[in-house]
Backbone as ProteinMPNN parsed JSONL, in Angstrom:
{"seq_chain_A": "MLSFFPSLLILEGFAPLLLRIALGSVFVFWAYGKLRIRKDNKEIVGGIIEAIIGVFLIVGFLTQLVALISVVILFIHIIAKIKKKEFLTDGVNYYLILLFISLALLLTGAGFIAFDLPL", "coords_chain_A": {"N_chain_A": [[1.791, 29.38, -10.363], [-1.201, 29.078, -12.085], [-4.071, 27.014, -11.582], [-5.532, 24.78, -13.929], [-8.037, 23.769, -13.516], [-9.507, 25.063, -11.168], [-11.797, 24.672, -9.634], [-11.802, 22.018, -8.995], [-10.057, 21.693, -6.922], [-11.175, 21.561, -4.418], [-11.674, 18.943, -4.049], [-9.419, 17.592, -3.25], [-8.934, 15.734, -1.251], [-9.78, 13.305, -2.167], [-7.827, 12.014, -3.62], [-5.892, 10.732, -1.814], [-7.759, 8.92, -0.766], [-8.42, 7.273, -2.978], [-5.876, 6.189, -3.46], [-5.478, 4.822, -1.05], [-7.5, 2.85, -1.203], [-6.697, 1.413, -3.475], [-4.088, 0.463, -2.766], [-4.697, -0.899, -0.387], [-6.392, -2.877, -1.38], [-4.607, -4.404, -2.899], [-2.958, -5.433, -0.862], [-4.838, -6.961, 0.58], [-5.472, -8.836, -1.379], [-2.96, -10.126, -1.674], [-2.787, -11.191, 0.914], [-4.954, -12.956, 0.918], [-4.067, -14.838, -0.961], [-1.81, -15.892, 0.389], [-2.955, -16.92, 2.738], [-4.7, -18.782, 1.735], [-3.102, -20.763, 0.635], [-1.373, -21.622, 2.742], [1.286, -22.692, 3.501], [3.353, -22.715, 5.503], [3.965, -21.619, 8.921], [5.143, -19.11, 8.755], [4.18, -18.032, 6.341], [1.461, -17.87, 7.01], [1.444, -16.029, 9.143], [2.509, -13.812, 7.782], [0.464, -13.456, 5.91], [-1.689, -12.773, 7.586], [-0.765, -10.358, 8.67], [-0.59, -8.823, 6.311], [-3.286, -8.831, 5.611], [-4.421, -7.359, 7.71], [-3.128, -4.893, 7.304], [-4.168, -4.263, 4.756], [-6.981, -4.067, 5.254], [-7.038, -2.028, 7.194], [-6.014, 0.078, 5.648], [-7.998, 0.341, 3.666], [-10.276, 1.11, 5.154], [-9.271, 3.347, 6.331], [-7.96, 3.591, 8.822], [-5.582, 4.367, 11.221], [-3.802, 5.223, 9.218], [-1.301, 6.452, 8.455], [0.582, 5.118, 10.051], [0.186, 2.46, 9.225], [0.853, 2.786, 6.553], [3.562, 3.318, 6.813], [4.466, 0.839, 7.769], [3.822, -0.683, 5.526], [5.589, 0.435, 3.697], [8.01, -0.556, 4.662], [7.593, -3.341, 4.29], [7.271, -3.462, 1.489], [9.736, -2.485, 0.684], [11.359, -4.564, 1.555], [10.432, -6.57, -0.178], [11.381, -5.507, -2.602], [14.167, -5.524, -2.184], [14.542, -8.284, -2.027], [13.925, -8.986, -4.672], [16.01, -7.682, -5.986], [18.198, -9.111, -5.035], [17.753, -11.465, -6.368], [18.542, -10.776, -8.834], [16.659, -9.424, -10.406], [16.141, -6.76, -10.873], [14.375, -3.861, -11.871], [12.566, -5.199, -13.481], [9.296, -6.335, -14.537], [8.001, -7.14, -12.142], [9.447, -5.793, -10.121], [9.033, -3.142, -10.841], [6.323, -2.936, -10.312], [6.335, -3.26, -7.497], [7.789, -0.955, -6.873], [6.028, 1.095, -7.648], [3.938, 0.621, -5.848], [5.364, 1.108, -3.504], [5.851, 3.88, -3.732], [3.221, 4.797, -3.643], [2.616, 4.09, -1.018], [4.434, 5.757, 0.326], [3.376, 8.236, -0.419], [0.909, 8.157, 0.911], [1.851, 8.066, 3.505], [2.905, 10.623, 3.751], [0.764, 12.36, 3.098], [-1.513, 11.579, 4.494], [-4.775, 10.236, 5.39], [-6.947, 11.213, 3.868], [-10.259, 11.725, 2.459], [-13.239, 10.175, 3.862], [-12.417, 8.453, 6.114], [-11.29, 6.922, 9.165], [-9.284, 8.148, 10.471], [-8.288, 11.194, 11.898], [-6.874, 14.34, 11.345], [-4.422, 15.602, 13.578]], "CA_chain_A": [[1.104, 28.95, -11.56], [-2.629, 28.884, -11.872], [-4.607, 25.699, -11.889], [-6.455, 24.755, -15.057], [-9.352, 23.43, -12.991], [-9.486, 25.453, -9.75], [-12.965, 24.166, -8.912], [-11.533, 20.648, -8.567], [-9.147, 21.686, -5.789], [-11.897, 21.214, -3.195], [-11.746, 17.485, -4.002], [-8.069, 17.074, -3.097], [-8.911, 14.614, -0.311], [-10.127, 12.06, -2.825], [-6.62, 11.333, -4.115], [-5.456, 9.725, -0.837], [-8.791, 7.89, -0.66], [-8.234, 6.334, -4.078], [-4.608, 5.485, -3.233], [-5.707, 3.878, 0.049], [-8.309, 1.721, -1.668], [-5.884, 0.617, -4.401], [-3.032, -0.226, -2.022], [-5.337, -1.84, 0.529], [-6.892, -4.013, -2.162], [-3.452, -5.243, -3.241], [-2.538, -6.158, 0.337], [-5.854, -7.972, 0.872], [-5.287, -9.886, -2.386], [-1.774, -10.892, -1.282], [-3.119, -11.942, 2.125], [-5.823, -14.063, 0.514], [-3.216, -15.838, -1.593], [-0.972, -16.549, 1.389], [-3.779, -17.667, 3.686], [-5.345, -19.885, 1.019], [-2.107, -21.822, 0.421], [-0.966, -22.056, 4.085], [2.445, -23.599, 3.444], [3.972, -22.812, 6.823], [3.53, -20.57, 9.854], [5.65, -17.819, 8.276], [3.21, -17.563, 5.339], [0.208, -17.536, 7.686], [1.661, -14.766, 9.864], [2.624, -12.767, 6.758], [-0.865, -13.234, 5.358], [-2.504, -12.053, 8.572], [-0.264, -8.976, 8.725], [-1.0, -8.145, 5.079], [-4.74, -8.631, 5.673], [-4.673, -6.236, 8.626], [-2.693, -3.684, 6.596], [-5.127, -3.974, 3.694], [-8.264, -3.624, 5.81], [-6.822, -0.716, 7.804], [-5.884, 1.082, 4.59], [-9.279, 0.544, 2.987], [-11.195, 1.871, 6.004], [-8.631, 4.594, 6.725], [-7.68, 3.56, 10.251], [-4.133, 4.41, 11.451], [-3.292, 5.179, 7.847], [0.118, 6.772, 8.312], [1.345, 4.033, 10.656], [0.081, 1.299, 8.337], [1.627, 3.125, 5.355], [4.971, 3.136, 7.173], [4.701, -0.611, 7.796], [3.797, -1.171, 4.145], [6.844, 0.868, 3.085], [9.032, -1.525, 5.07], [7.306, -4.612, 3.625], [7.547, -3.33, 0.059], [11.18, -2.349, 0.542], [11.89, -5.92, 1.688], [10.133, -7.246, -1.442], [12.281, -4.977, -3.635], [15.503, -6.045, -1.895], [14.54, -9.7, -2.418], [14.0, -9.041, -6.135], [17.354, -7.263, -6.385], [19.094, -10.232, -4.757], [17.525, -12.472, -7.409], [18.963, -10.157, -10.095], [15.466, -9.085, -11.17], [15.862, -5.341, -10.686], [13.701, -3.151, -12.953], [11.69, -6.051, -14.278], [7.895, -5.976, -14.286], [7.675, -7.328, -10.735], [10.049, -4.738, -9.315], [8.33, -1.899, -11.166], [5.062, -3.021, -9.567], [6.639, -2.969, -6.099], [8.188, 0.456, -6.762], [4.817, 1.915, -7.696], [3.261, 0.456, -4.559], [6.18, 1.797, -2.505], [5.6, 5.319, -3.838], [1.866, 5.029, -3.137], [2.721, 4.04, 0.443], [5.098, 6.989, 0.768], [2.424, 9.338, -0.582], [-0.053, 8.072, 2.008], [2.572, 8.422, 4.727], [3.095, 12.077, 3.79], [-0.472, 13.137, 2.958], [-2.558, 11.161, 5.422], [-5.827, 9.335, 4.929], [-7.878, 11.801, 2.912], [-11.684, 11.668, 2.784], [-13.89, 8.933, 4.245], [-11.463, 7.674, 6.893], [-11.417, 7.03, 10.61], [-8.207, 9.024, 10.921], [-8.517, 12.632, 11.909], [-5.588, 15.011, 11.556], [-4.293, 16.22, 14.913]], "C_chain_A": [[-0.352, 28.684, -11.208], [-3.05, 27.475, -12.26], [-5.552, 25.791, -13.079], [-7.882, 24.505, -14.6], [-9.429, 23.781, -11.5], [-10.689, 24.932, -8.972], [-12.762, 22.736, -8.417], [-10.648, 20.581, -7.326], [-9.86, 21.378, -4.472], [-12.008, 19.697, -3.019], [-10.395, 16.833, -3.751], [-7.974, 15.911, -2.117], [-9.278, 13.286, -0.938], [-8.905, 11.307, -3.358], [-6.084, 10.333, -3.09], [-6.477, 8.605, -0.645], [-8.612, 6.833, -1.747], [-6.94, 5.535, -3.924], [-4.745, 4.454, -2.118], [-6.448, 2.644, -0.42], [-7.486, 0.819, -2.591], [-4.827, -0.192, -3.647], [-3.613, -1.251, -1.06], [-5.86, -3.061, -0.192], [-5.766, -4.959, -2.552], [-3.018, -6.061, -2.029], [-3.555, -7.229, 0.729], [-5.727, -9.134, -0.111], [-4.081, -10.758, -2.051], [-2.068, -11.753, -0.063], [-3.994, -13.144, 1.791], [-5.007, -15.192, -0.112], [-2.368, -16.604, -0.59], [-1.799, -17.408, 2.336], [-4.479, -18.846, 3.02], [-4.383, -21.061, 0.87], [-1.668, -22.443, 1.755], [0.172, -23.067, 4.064], [3.069, -23.802, 4.821], [3.5, -21.642, 7.683], [3.992, -19.18, 9.418], [4.685, -17.214, 7.248], [1.908, -17.133, 5.997], [0.334, -16.205, 8.422], [1.772, -13.608, 8.873], [1.279, -12.44, 6.145], [-1.765, -12.459, 6.304], [-2.076, -10.596, 8.665], [-0.701, -8.208, 7.483], [-2.501, -7.918, 5.048], [-5.089, -7.457, 6.569], [-4.284, -4.923, 7.958], [-3.726, -3.299, 5.546], [-6.443, -3.441, 4.219], [-8.121, -2.24, 6.444], [-6.684, 0.381, 6.754], [-7.229, 1.369, 3.935], [-10.226, 1.385, 3.842], [-10.577, 3.175, 6.5], [-8.37, 4.686, 8.215], [-6.173, 3.444, 10.455], [-3.36, 4.408, 10.133], [-1.796, 5.434, 7.762], [1.006, 5.694, 8.938], [1.346, 2.805, 9.758], [0.855, 1.56, 7.044], [3.122, 2.958, 5.623], [5.33, 1.654, 7.203], [4.716, -1.174, 6.373], [5.04, -0.731, 3.382], [7.947, -0.136, 3.413], [8.831, -2.856, 4.343], [7.656, -4.541, 2.141], [9.04, -3.169, -0.21], [11.848, -3.719, 0.653], [11.632, -6.722, 0.414], [11.103, -6.802, -2.548], [13.699, -5.497, -3.425], [15.606, -7.524, -2.29], [14.624, -9.847, -3.934], [15.397, -8.652, -6.631], [18.353, -8.394, -6.145], [18.946, -11.343, -5.788], [17.914, -11.952, -8.79], [17.774, -9.839, -11.001], [15.125, -7.601, -11.038], [15.358, -4.712, -11.983], [13.044, -4.099, -13.961], [10.257, -5.661, -13.937], [7.524, -6.103, -12.816], [8.212, -6.22, -9.862], [9.375, -3.396, -9.603], [7.008, -1.817, -10.409], [5.291, -2.677, -8.102], [7.068, -1.521, -5.905], [6.981, 1.385, -6.787], [4.068, 1.829, -6.378], [4.027, 1.141, -3.432], [5.927, 3.299, -2.545], [4.18, 5.681, -3.408], [1.885, 5.029, -1.612], [3.382, 5.3, 0.989], [4.169, 8.193, 0.649], [1.391, 9.333, 0.54], [0.598, 8.424, 3.339], [2.684, 9.933, 4.86], [1.786, 12.861, 3.784], [-1.553, 12.77, 3.961], [-3.659, 10.409, 4.697], [-6.753, 9.923, 3.864], [-9.319, 11.676, 3.39], [-12.108, 10.256, 3.19], [-12.922, 8.01, 4.963], [-11.766, 7.855, 8.371], [-10.347, 7.925, 11.197], [-8.657, 10.47, 10.881], [-7.168, 13.3, 12.116], [-5.563, 15.688, 12.928], [-3.978, 17.685, 14.81]], "O_chain_A": [[-0.666, 28.13, -10.154], [-2.465, 26.843, -13.139], [-6.287, 26.769, -13.22], [-8.831, 24.977, -15.227], [-9.417, 22.884, -10.658], [-10.601, 24.767, -7.756], [-13.471, 22.288, -7.516], [-10.504, 19.51, -6.736], [-9.213, 20.976, -3.505], [-12.395, 19.225, -1.95], [-10.232, 15.641, -4.009], [-6.996, 15.164, -2.161], [-9.109, 12.24, -0.31], [-8.955, 10.088, -3.527], [-5.838, 9.182, -3.449], [-6.098, 7.462, -0.388], [-8.649, 5.635, -1.464], [-6.908, 4.341, -4.222], [-4.204, 3.352, -2.212], [-6.075, 1.521, -0.08], [-7.572, -0.406, -2.498], [-4.691, -1.396, -3.866], [-3.08, -2.352, -0.93], [-5.78, -4.171, 0.334], [-5.943, -6.177, -2.539], [-2.741, -7.254, -2.155], [-3.161, -8.308, 1.17], [-5.861, -10.293, 0.283], [-4.16, -11.984, -2.131], [-1.652, -12.91, -0.003], [-3.789, -14.232, 2.329], [-5.236, -16.366, 0.18], [-2.22, -17.821, -0.698], [-1.383, -18.51, 2.695], [-4.816, -19.818, 3.696], [-4.792, -22.218, 0.965], [-1.602, -23.667, 1.873], [0.022, -24.182, 4.564], [3.285, -24.936, 5.249], [2.736, -20.789, 7.231], [3.313, -18.188, 9.681], [4.409, -16.015, 7.286], [1.309, -16.138, 5.588], [-0.553, -15.355, 8.339], [1.197, -12.543, 9.096], [0.98, -11.274, 5.886], [-2.519, -11.587, 5.873], [-2.918, -9.7, 8.733], [-1.137, -7.062, 7.588], [-2.953, -6.908, 4.509], [-5.954, -6.649, 6.231], [-5.028, -3.945, 8.035], [-4.116, -2.134, 5.457], [-6.97, -2.463, 3.689], [-8.979, -1.378, 6.256], [-7.182, 1.49, 6.946], [-7.559, 2.527, 3.68], [-10.903, 2.273, 3.325], [-11.288, 4.025, 7.037], [-8.542, 5.749, 8.811], [-5.548, 2.527, 9.923], [-2.385, 3.674, 9.971], [-1.088, 4.707, 7.065], [2.074, 5.392, 8.406], [2.387, 2.181, 9.552], [1.456, 0.636, 6.496], [3.862, 2.505, 4.75], [6.388, 1.262, 6.712], [5.53, -2.041, 6.055], [5.504, -1.455, 2.501], [8.725, -0.519, 2.539], [9.792, -3.436, 3.835], [8.269, -5.461, 1.601], [9.549, -3.66, -1.218], [12.799, -4.003, -0.075], [12.502, -7.469, -0.033], [11.582, -7.623, -3.33], [14.365, -5.873, -4.39], [16.627, -7.962, -2.819], [15.318, -10.734, -4.431], [15.902, -9.236, -7.59], [19.252, -8.611, -6.957], [19.896, -12.078, -6.056], [17.65, -12.604, -9.8], [17.869, -9.97, -12.221], [13.953, -7.227, -11.086], [15.868, -5.009, -13.064], [12.986, -3.807, -15.155], [10.033, -4.755, -13.135], [6.802, -5.256, -12.292], [7.52, -5.748, -8.96], [9.172, -2.6, -8.686], [6.625, -0.751, -9.925], [4.538, -1.895, -7.521], [6.749, -0.917, -4.882], [6.923, 2.353, -6.029], [3.613, 2.843, -5.849], [3.423, 1.691, -2.512], [5.802, 3.929, -1.495], [3.959, 6.763, -2.863], [1.245, 5.871, -0.982], [2.941, 5.848, 2.0], [4.172, 9.071, 1.512], [1.037, 10.39, 1.063], [-0.043, 9.019, 4.205], [2.569, 10.468, 5.963], [1.705, 13.922, 4.403], [-2.428, 13.588, 4.245], [-3.503, 10.0, 3.546], [-7.287, 9.181, 3.039], [-9.572, 11.538, 4.587], [-11.423, 9.276, 2.897], [-12.635, 6.912, 4.486], [-12.416, 8.82, 8.774], [-10.497, 8.413, 12.317], [-9.323, 10.906, 9.942], [-6.395, 12.874, 12.973], [-6.556, 16.266, 13.371], [-3.836, 18.359, 15.83]]}, "name": "protein", "num_of_chains": 1, "seq": "MLSFFPSLLILEGFAPLLLRIALGSVFVFWAYGKLRIRKDNKEIVGGIIEAIIGVFLIVGFLTQLVALISVVILFIHIIAKIKKKEFLTDGVNYYLILLFISLALLLTGAGFIAFDLPL"}
């Protein structure tokens, strides 16, 4: 099938860039919330890990590894929501979208403007 806009195909690396920035921003926001409250050491460690994931995604450093780690974290969030009987509510839908963004980054790589270089 032909593309409706074949001239836009040269910009295909911008899609992973936009996904990286969106997902990284969410992780930085979550980290800020956890580090601001500082309830216990578990929250602080989780906040630091989420901050590192977010910054690495935004700058495009070790993108596929960080995307794999974010897949695990988001899967844990979804399992926790399912245990609370909140499956397919707004919160779970949000985590599912973020999970699919992480999977897309795992499969496609970093895209444009990243420190990662394909081998």
